[in-house]
Amino acid sequence: DRWNAGMSYRGIQQNFNPAIGFVQRTGGYQQYNPYLNFSPRPRNSNLIRRFGFTADLNMLTDMDNRFLSRTMDFTVFNMDLHSQDTVNVHIIPGYERLDTNRKLHPTVTLPSGSEYHTLRYRVGASTANRRVVALTPAVEWGTFYGGTRRQITLDTTVRVRPGVIIYLSNEWNDVHLPAGRFSTTLFRMTPELQFNQWLALVNTVQYDSV
């Protein structure tokens, strides 16, 4: 698995109307997602399993192939340890053209037709999921809709006992835009109770400040 590449395509017609469920956007767009990954494995290392370097493009266009958004995710450094812990660094340039008004906050609405170029940086890590407590922290900062955004996330998995798992997600954002400044907080808790291999009970409790 030293080299890995792929490409996916999705087309959603203009009259697509989902009766049940959630979609990222309503109809009338195409999504292209090519990627290329290079994962060398060091020889005779008792600590490092492999490194990873990835270029990933997520591009949305309308049905006439005019750009709506383009996000490139460059994993400039990823290190997987034999302990199943990981560390990664990303550079994420992007572009978006709003085809509808975008309400980011009760006090901030971006007008349709606006174009934005962004450049974000992310540093993250994760501990092995086999542990009783597994952590996935990340810090991201950079430009955001003509301003800046700092984001801190922390996902925690607690394995209380076999069949009893609690998933915790936390996210904090500090946003500075020409139209105003605001911050957001999100907290989600999802306990899971597994009775057997066919039956489990899962519930989600969420709080967000906006």
PDB file of C-alpha atoms in Angstrom:
ATOM      1  CA  ASP A   1       0.000   0.000   0.000  1.00  0.00           C
ATOM      2  CA  ARG A   2       2.905   2.383  -0.703  1.00  0.00           C
ATOM      3  CA  TRP A   3       0.849   4.286  -3.290  1.00  0.00           C
ATOM      4  CA  ASN A   4      -2.925   4.685  -3.298  1.00  0.00           C
ATOM      5  CA  ALA A   5      -5.159   6.718  -5.604  1.00  0.00           C
ATOM      6  CA  GLY A   6      -8.856   7.005  -6.349  1.00  0.00           C
ATOM      7  CA  MET A   7     -11.616   9.100  -7.820  1.00  0.00           C
ATOM      8  CA  SER A   8     -15.314   9.422  -6.992  1.00  0.00           C
ATOM      9  CA  TYR A   9     -18.091  11.330  -8.739  1.00  0.00           C
ATOM     10  CA  ARG A  10     -21.598  12.231  -7.601  1.00  0.00           C
ATOM     11  CA  GLY A  11     -24.279  14.031  -9.621  1.00  0.00           C
ATOM     12  CA  ILE A  12     -27.489  15.331  -7.987  1.00  0.00           C
ATOM     13  CA  GLN A  13     -30.070  16.522 -10.507  1.00  0.00           C
ATOM     14  CA  GLN A  14     -31.928  19.808 -10.082  1.00  0.00           C
ATOM     15  CA  ASN A  15     -35.278  18.207  -9.176  1.00  0.00           C
ATOM     16  CA  PHE A  16     -33.878  15.797  -6.595  1.00  0.00           C
ATOM     17  CA  ASN A  17     -36.103  15.973  -3.505  1.00  0.00           C
ATOM     18  CA  PRO A  18     -35.160  13.646  -0.623  1.00  0.00           C
ATOM     19  CA  ALA A  19     -38.273  12.532   1.234  1.00  0.00           C
ATOM     20  CA  ILE A  20     -36.345  11.379   4.309  1.00  0.00           C
ATOM     21  CA  GLY A  21     -32.801  12.064   5.443  1.00  0.00           C
ATOM     22  CA  PHE A  22     -30.132  14.715   5.207  1.00  0.00           C
ATOM     23  CA  VAL A  23     -28.129  16.046   2.255  1.00  0.00           C
ATOM     24  CA  GLN A  24     -25.221  18.481   2.129  1.00  0.00           C
ATOM     25  CA  ARG A  25     -26.899  20.548  -0.591  1.00  0.00           C
ATOM     26  CA  THR A  26     -30.165  20.516  -2.501  1.00  0.00           C
ATOM     27  CA  GLY A  27     -30.227  19.360  -6.124  1.00  0.00           C
ATOM     28  CA  GLY A  28     -28.341  20.776  -9.066  1.00  0.00           C
ATOM     29  CA  TYR A  29     -24.671  20.040  -8.382  1.00  0.00           C
ATOM     30  CA  GLN A  30     -21.845  17.677  -9.254  1.00  0.00           C
ATOM     31  CA  GLN A  31     -19.103  16.531  -6.900  1.00  0.00           C
ATOM     32  CA  TYR A  32     -15.619  15.375  -7.943  1.00  0.00           C
ATOM     33  CA  ASN A  33     -13.236  13.842  -5.410  1.00  0.00           C
ATOM     34  CA  PRO A  34      -9.824  12.595  -6.649  1.00  0.00           C
ATOM     35  CA  TYR A  35      -7.025  11.759  -4.212  1.00  0.00           C
ATOM     36  CA  LEU A  36      -3.426  10.505  -4.206  1.00  0.00           C
ATOM     37  CA  ASN A  37      -1.622   9.033  -1.202  1.00  0.00           C
ATOM     38  CA  PHE A  38       2.014   8.057  -0.593  1.00  0.00           C
ATOM     39  CA  SER A  39       2.633   5.916   2.520  1.00  0.00           C
ATOM     40  CA  PRO A  40       6.222   4.759   2.995  1.00  0.00           C
ATOM     41  CA  ARG A  41       7.005   2.356   5.813  1.00  0.00           C
ATOM     42  CA  PRO A  42      10.345   2.784   7.647  1.00  0.00           C
ATOM     43  CA  ARG A  43      12.409  -0.343   7.953  1.00  0.00           C
ATOM     44  CA  ASN A  44      13.252  -1.853  11.317  1.00  0.00           C
ATOM     45  CA  SER A  45      11.450   0.781  13.383  1.00  0.00           C
ATOM     46  CA  ASN A  46      10.086  -0.308  16.747  1.00  0.00           C
ATOM     47  CA  LEU A  47       8.019   2.886  17.016  1.00  0.00           C
ATOM     48  CA  ILE A  48       6.777   4.050  13.604  1.00  0.00           C
ATOM     49  CA  ARG A  49       4.542   1.900  11.398  1.00  0.00           C
ATOM     50  CA  ARG A  50       4.290   4.272   8.436  1.00  0.00           C
ATOM     51  CA  PHE A  51       4.229   7.862   7.238  1.00  0.00           C
ATOM     52  CA  GLY A  52       1.507   9.339   5.041  1.00  0.00           C
ATOM     53  CA  PHE A  53       1.370  12.200   2.537  1.00  0.00           C
ATOM     54  CA  THR A  54      -1.940  12.847   0.764  1.00  0.00           C
ATOM     55  CA  ALA A  55      -3.426  15.271  -1.771  1.00  0.00           C
ATOM     56  CA  ASP A  56      -7.239  15.253  -1.706  1.00  0.00           C
ATOM     57  CA  LEU A  57      -9.527  17.449  -3.818  1.00  0.00           C
ATOM     58  CA  ASN A  58     -13.254  17.939  -3.128  1.00  0.00           C
ATOM     59  CA  MET A  59     -14.801  20.035  -5.908  1.00  0.00           C
ATOM     60  CA  LEU A  60     -18.444  21.047  -6.393  1.00  0.00           C
ATOM     61  CA  THR A  61     -19.819  22.519  -9.618  1.00  0.00           C
ATOM     62  CA  ASP A  62     -23.278  23.302 -10.919  1.00  0.00           C
ATOM     63  CA  MET A  63     -24.717  21.172 -13.720  1.00  0.00           C
ATOM     64  CA  ASP A  64     -22.863  23.343 -16.274  1.00  0.00           C
ATOM     65  CA  ASN A  65     -19.530  22.660 -14.504  1.00  0.00           C
ATOM     66  CA  ARG A  66     -19.189  26.187 -13.101  1.00  0.00           C
ATOM     67  CA  PHE A  67     -17.329  26.200  -9.775  1.00  0.00           C
ATOM     68  CA  LEU A  68     -19.362  26.344  -6.554  1.00  0.00           C
ATOM     69  CA  SER A  69     -16.616  25.286  -4.164  1.00  0.00           C
ATOM     70  CA  ARG A  70     -13.182  23.721  -4.215  1.00  0.00           C
ATOM     71  CA  THR A  71     -11.357  22.354  -1.171  1.00  0.00           C
ATOM     72  CA  MET A  72      -7.863  20.876  -1.379  1.00  0.00           C
ATOM     73  CA  ASP A  73      -6.627  18.971   1.656  1.00  0.00           C
ATOM     74  CA  PHE A  74      -2.868  18.396   1.690  1.00  0.00           C
ATOM     75  CA  THR A  75      -1.723  16.043   4.440  1.00  0.00           C
ATOM     76  CA  VAL A  76       1.855  17.280   4.611  1.00  0.00           C
ATOM     77  CA  PHE A  77       2.678  14.960   7.489  1.00  0.00           C
ATOM     78  CA  ASN A  78       1.021  11.899   8.988  1.00  0.00           C
ATOM     79  CA  MET A  79       2.684   9.382  11.284  1.00  0.00           C
ATOM     80  CA  ASP A  80       1.113   6.094  12.377  1.00  0.00           C
ATOM     81  CA  LEU A  81       2.755   4.376  15.320  1.00  0.00           C
ATOM     82  CA  HIS A  82       2.744   0.656  16.084  1.00  0.00           C
ATOM     83  CA  SER A  83       0.714   1.558  19.182  1.00  0.00           C
ATOM     84  CA  GLN A  84      -2.060   2.743  16.746  1.00  0.00           C
ATOM     85  CA  ASP A  85      -1.599   6.376  17.830  1.00  0.00           C
ATOM     86  CA  THR A  86      -1.351   8.970  15.034  1.00  0.00           C
ATOM     87  CA  VAL A  87      -0.204  12.568  14.473  1.00  0.00           C
ATOM     88  CA  ASN A  88      -1.068  14.653  11.385  1.00  0.00           C
ATOM     89  CA  VAL A  89      -0.629  18.114   9.879  1.00  0.00           C
ATOM     90  CA  HIS A  90      -2.858  19.524   7.101  1.00  0.00           C
ATOM     91  CA  ILE A  91      -2.812  22.568   4.811  1.00  0.00           C
ATOM     92  CA  ILE A  92      -6.284  23.256   3.377  1.00  0.00           C
ATOM     93  CA  PRO A  93      -6.741  25.913   0.665  1.00  0.00           C
ATOM     94  CA  GLY A  94     -10.280  26.444  -0.590  1.00  0.00           C
ATOM     95  CA  TYR A  95     -12.642  28.495  -2.722  1.00  0.00           C
ATOM     96  CA  GLU A  96     -16.420  28.963  -2.517  1.00  0.00           C
ATOM     97  CA  ARG A  97     -19.000  30.907  -4.507  1.00  0.00           C
ATOM     98  CA  LEU A  98     -22.308  31.240  -2.667  1.00  0.00           C
ATOM     99  CA  ASP A  99     -25.321  30.398  -4.828  1.00  0.00           C
ATOM    100  CA  THR A 100     -27.744  31.331  -2.011  1.00  0.00           C
ATOM    101  CA  ASN A 101     -27.610  33.598   1.030  1.00  0.00           C
ATOM    102  CA  ARG A 102     -25.553  31.941   3.796  1.00  0.00           C
ATOM    103  CA  LYS A 103     -26.580  32.602   7.405  1.00  0.00           C
ATOM    104  CA  LEU A 104     -23.575  31.887   9.615  1.00  0.00           C
ATOM    105  CA  HIS A 105     -24.975  33.477  12.779  1.00  0.00           C
ATOM    106  CA  PRO A 106     -28.170  35.326  13.776  1.00  0.00           C
ATOM    107  CA  THR A 107     -26.208  38.562  13.257  1.00  0.00           C
ATOM    108  CA  VAL A 108     -24.155  37.559  10.172  1.00  0.00           C
ATOM    109  CA  THR A 109     -25.594  36.670   6.739  1.00  0.00           C
ATOM    110  CA  LEU A 110     -23.400  36.440   3.629  1.00  0.00           C
ATOM    111  CA  PRO A 111     -25.058  37.473   0.328  1.00  0.00           C
ATOM    112  CA  SER A 112     -25.561  35.169  -2.645  1.00  0.00           C
ATOM    113  CA  GLY A 113     -22.927  35.576  -5.370  1.00  0.00           C
ATOM    114  CA  SER A 114     -20.080  36.305  -2.938  1.00  0.00           C
ATOM    115  CA  GLU A 115     -16.754  34.585  -3.616  1.00  0.00           C
ATOM    116  CA  TYR A 116     -14.246  33.602  -0.959  1.00  0.00           C
ATOM    117  CA  HIS A 117     -10.729  32.156  -0.984  1.00  0.00           C
ATOM    118  CA  THR A 118      -9.580  30.471   2.221  1.00  0.00           C
ATOM    119  CA  LEU A 119      -6.376  28.980   3.597  1.00  0.00           C
ATOM    120  CA  ARG A 120      -6.558  26.883   6.763  1.00  0.00           C
ATOM    121  CA  TYR A 121      -4.048  24.884   8.802  1.00  0.00           C
ATOM    122  CA  ARG A 122      -4.861  21.896  11.022  1.00  0.00           C
ATOM    123  CA  VAL A 123      -2.803  19.921  13.525  1.00  0.00           C
ATOM    124  CA  GLY A 124      -4.391  16.796  14.956  1.00  0.00           C
ATOM    125  CA  ALA A 125      -3.685  13.554  16.742  1.00  0.00           C
ATOM    126  CA  SER A 126      -5.513  10.454  17.931  1.00  0.00           C
ATOM    127  CA  THR A 127      -4.839   7.771  20.468  1.00  0.00           C
ATOM    128  CA  ALA A 128      -5.552   4.101  19.851  1.00  0.00           C
ATOM    129  CA  ASN A 129      -9.270   3.320  19.877  1.00  0.00           C
ATOM    130  CA  ARG A 130      -8.610   0.062  21.746  1.00  0.00           C
ATOM    131  CA  ARG A 131      -7.852   1.990  24.934  1.00  0.00           C
ATOM    132  CA  VAL A 132     -10.409   2.539  27.702  1.00  0.00           C
ATOM    133  CA  VAL A 133     -10.234   6.283  26.968  1.00  0.00           C
ATOM    134  CA  ALA A 134      -9.383   7.310  23.395  1.00  0.00           C
ATOM    135  CA  LEU A 135      -8.824  10.956  22.445  1.00  0.00           C
ATOM    136  CA  THR A 136      -8.850  12.778  19.099  1.00  0.00           C
ATOM    137  CA  PRO A 137      -7.874  16.442  19.553  1.00  0.00           C
ATOM    138  CA  ALA A 138      -7.382  18.931  16.691  1.00  0.00           C
ATOM    139  CA  VAL A 139      -6.629  22.629  16.299  1.00  0.00           C
ATOM    140  CA  GLU A 140      -7.445  24.520  13.085  1.00  0.00           C
ATOM    141  CA  TRP A 141      -6.914  28.163  12.148  1.00  0.00           C
ATOM    142  CA  GLY A 142      -6.871  30.369   9.056  1.00  0.00           C
ATOM    143  CA  THR A 143      -9.022  32.538   6.790  1.00  0.00           C
ATOM    144  CA  PHE A 144     -12.788  32.083   6.751  1.00  0.00           C
ATOM    145  CA  TYR A 145     -15.354  33.915   4.538  1.00  0.00           C
ATOM    146  CA  GLY A 146     -13.288  37.080   4.306  1.00  0.00           C
ATOM    147  CA  GLY A 147     -12.197  36.928   7.965  1.00  0.00           C
ATOM    148  CA  THR A 148     -10.533  34.401  10.251  1.00  0.00           C
ATOM    149  CA  ARG A 149     -11.604  31.405  12.330  1.00  0.00           C
ATOM    150  CA  ARG A 150      -9.922  29.449  15.116  1.00  0.00           C
ATOM    151  CA  GLN A 151     -11.384  26.035  15.866  1.00  0.00           C
ATOM    152  CA  ILE A 152     -10.613  23.514  18.605  1.00  0.00           C
ATOM    153  CA  THR A 153     -12.196  20.049  18.575  1.00  0.00           C
ATOM    154  CA  LEU A 154     -11.925  17.130  20.959  1.00  0.00           C
ATOM    155  CA  ASP A 155     -13.573  13.740  20.441  1.00  0.00           C
ATOM    156  CA  THR A 156     -13.448  11.265  23.341  1.00  0.00           C
ATOM    157  CA  THR A 157     -14.461   7.619  23.445  1.00  0.00           C
ATOM    158  CA  VAL A 158     -14.908   6.030  26.875  1.00  0.00           C
ATOM    159  CA  ARG A 159     -15.296   2.247  27.044  1.00  0.00           C
ATOM    160  CA  VAL A 160     -16.888   1.884  30.468  1.00  0.00           C
ATOM    161  CA  ARG A 161     -17.084  -1.891  30.196  1.00  0.00           C
ATOM    162  CA  PRO A 162     -17.694  -4.405  27.382  1.00  0.00           C
ATOM    163  CA  GLY A 163     -20.891  -3.332  25.626  1.00  0.00           C
ATOM    164  CA  VAL A 164     -21.087   0.106  27.303  1.00  0.00           C
ATOM    165  CA  ILE A 165     -19.486   2.958  25.347  1.00  0.00           C
ATOM    166  CA  ILE A 166     -19.840   6.741  25.664  1.00  0.00           C
ATOM    167  CA  TYR A 167     -18.871   9.027  22.765  1.00  0.00           C
ATOM    168  CA  LEU A 168     -18.203  12.710  23.550  1.00  0.00           C
ATOM    169  CA  SER A 169     -17.666  15.499  20.983  1.00  0.00           C
ATOM    170  CA  ASN A 170     -16.675  19.082  21.733  1.00  0.00           C
ATOM    171  CA  GLU A 171     -16.127  21.932  19.287  1.00  0.00           C
ATOM    172  CA  TRP A 172     -15.244  25.595  19.882  1.00  0.00           C
ATOM    173  CA  ASN A 173     -15.069  28.292  17.185  1.00  0.00           C
ATOM    174  CA  ASP A 174     -13.908  31.897  17.389  1.00  0.00           C
ATOM    175  CA  VAL A 175     -14.861  33.774  14.197  1.00  0.00           C
ATOM    176  CA  HIS A 176     -13.801  37.287  13.138  1.00  0.00           C
ATOM    177  CA  LEU A 177     -15.575  38.605  10.005  1.00  0.00           C
ATOM    178  CA  PRO A 178     -15.918  42.086   8.496  1.00  0.00           C
ATOM    179  CA  ALA A 179     -19.647  41.825   9.286  1.00  0.00           C
ATOM    180  CA  GLY A 180     -19.073  40.923  12.940  1.00  0.00           C
ATOM    181  CA  ARG A 181     -17.399  38.678  15.486  1.00  0.00           C
ATOM    182  CA  PHE A 182     -18.961  35.670  17.209  1.00  0.00           C
ATOM    183  CA  SER A 183     -18.064  32.404  18.898  1.00  0.00           C
ATOM    184  CA  THR A 184     -19.814  29.035  18.961  1.00  0.00           C
ATOM    185  CA  THR A 185     -19.720  26.007  21.253  1.00  0.00           C
ATOM    186  CA  LEU A 186     -21.019  22.513  20.559  1.00  0.00           C
ATOM    187  CA  PHE A 187     -21.182  19.560  22.929  1.00  0.00           C
ATOM    188  CA  ARG A 188     -22.526  16.132  21.987  1.00  0.00           C
ATOM    189  CA  MET A 189     -22.809  12.966  24.084  1.00  0.00           C
ATOM    190  CA  THR A 190     -23.803   9.626  22.564  1.00  0.00           C
ATOM    191  CA  PRO A 191     -24.045   6.663  24.965  1.00  0.00           C
ATOM    192  CA  GLU A 192     -24.270   3.196  23.396  1.00  0.00           C
ATOM    193  CA  LEU A 193     -25.492   0.076  25.172  1.00  0.00           C
ATOM    194  CA  GLN A 194     -24.843  -3.172  23.291  1.00  0.00           C
ATOM    195  CA  PHE A 195     -27.051  -6.049  24.453  1.00  0.00           C
ATOM    196  CA  ASN A 196     -25.736  -8.577  21.932  1.00  0.00           C
ATOM    197  CA  GLN A 197     -24.451  -8.682  18.340  1.00  0.00           C
ATOM    198  CA  TRP A 198     -27.950  -7.921  16.961  1.00  0.00           C
ATOM    199  CA  LEU A 199     -29.344  -5.354  19.411  1.00  0.00           C
ATOM    200  CA  ALA A 200     -28.000  -2.044  20.740  1.00  0.00           C
ATOM    201  CA  LEU A 201     -29.512   1.119  22.214  1.00  0.00           C
ATOM    202  CA  VAL A 202     -28.008   4.449  21.100  1.00  0.00           C
ATOM    203  CA  ASN A 203     -29.110   7.947  22.064  1.00  0.00           C
ATOM    204  CA  THR A 204     -27.662  11.397  21.331  1.00  0.00           C
ATOM    205  CA  VAL A 205     -27.820  14.497  23.527  1.00  0.00           C
ATOM    206  CA  GLN A 206     -26.515  17.708  21.974  1.00  0.00           C
ATOM    207  CA  TYR A 207     -26.070  21.318  23.034  1.00  0.00           C
ATOM    208  CA  ASP A 208     -24.932  24.109  20.735  1.00  0.00           C
ATOM    209  CA  SER A 209     -24.781  27.808  21.489  1.00  0.00           C
ATOM    210  CA  VAL A 210     -26.195  28.914  18.119  1.00  0.00           C
TER     211      VAL A 210
END
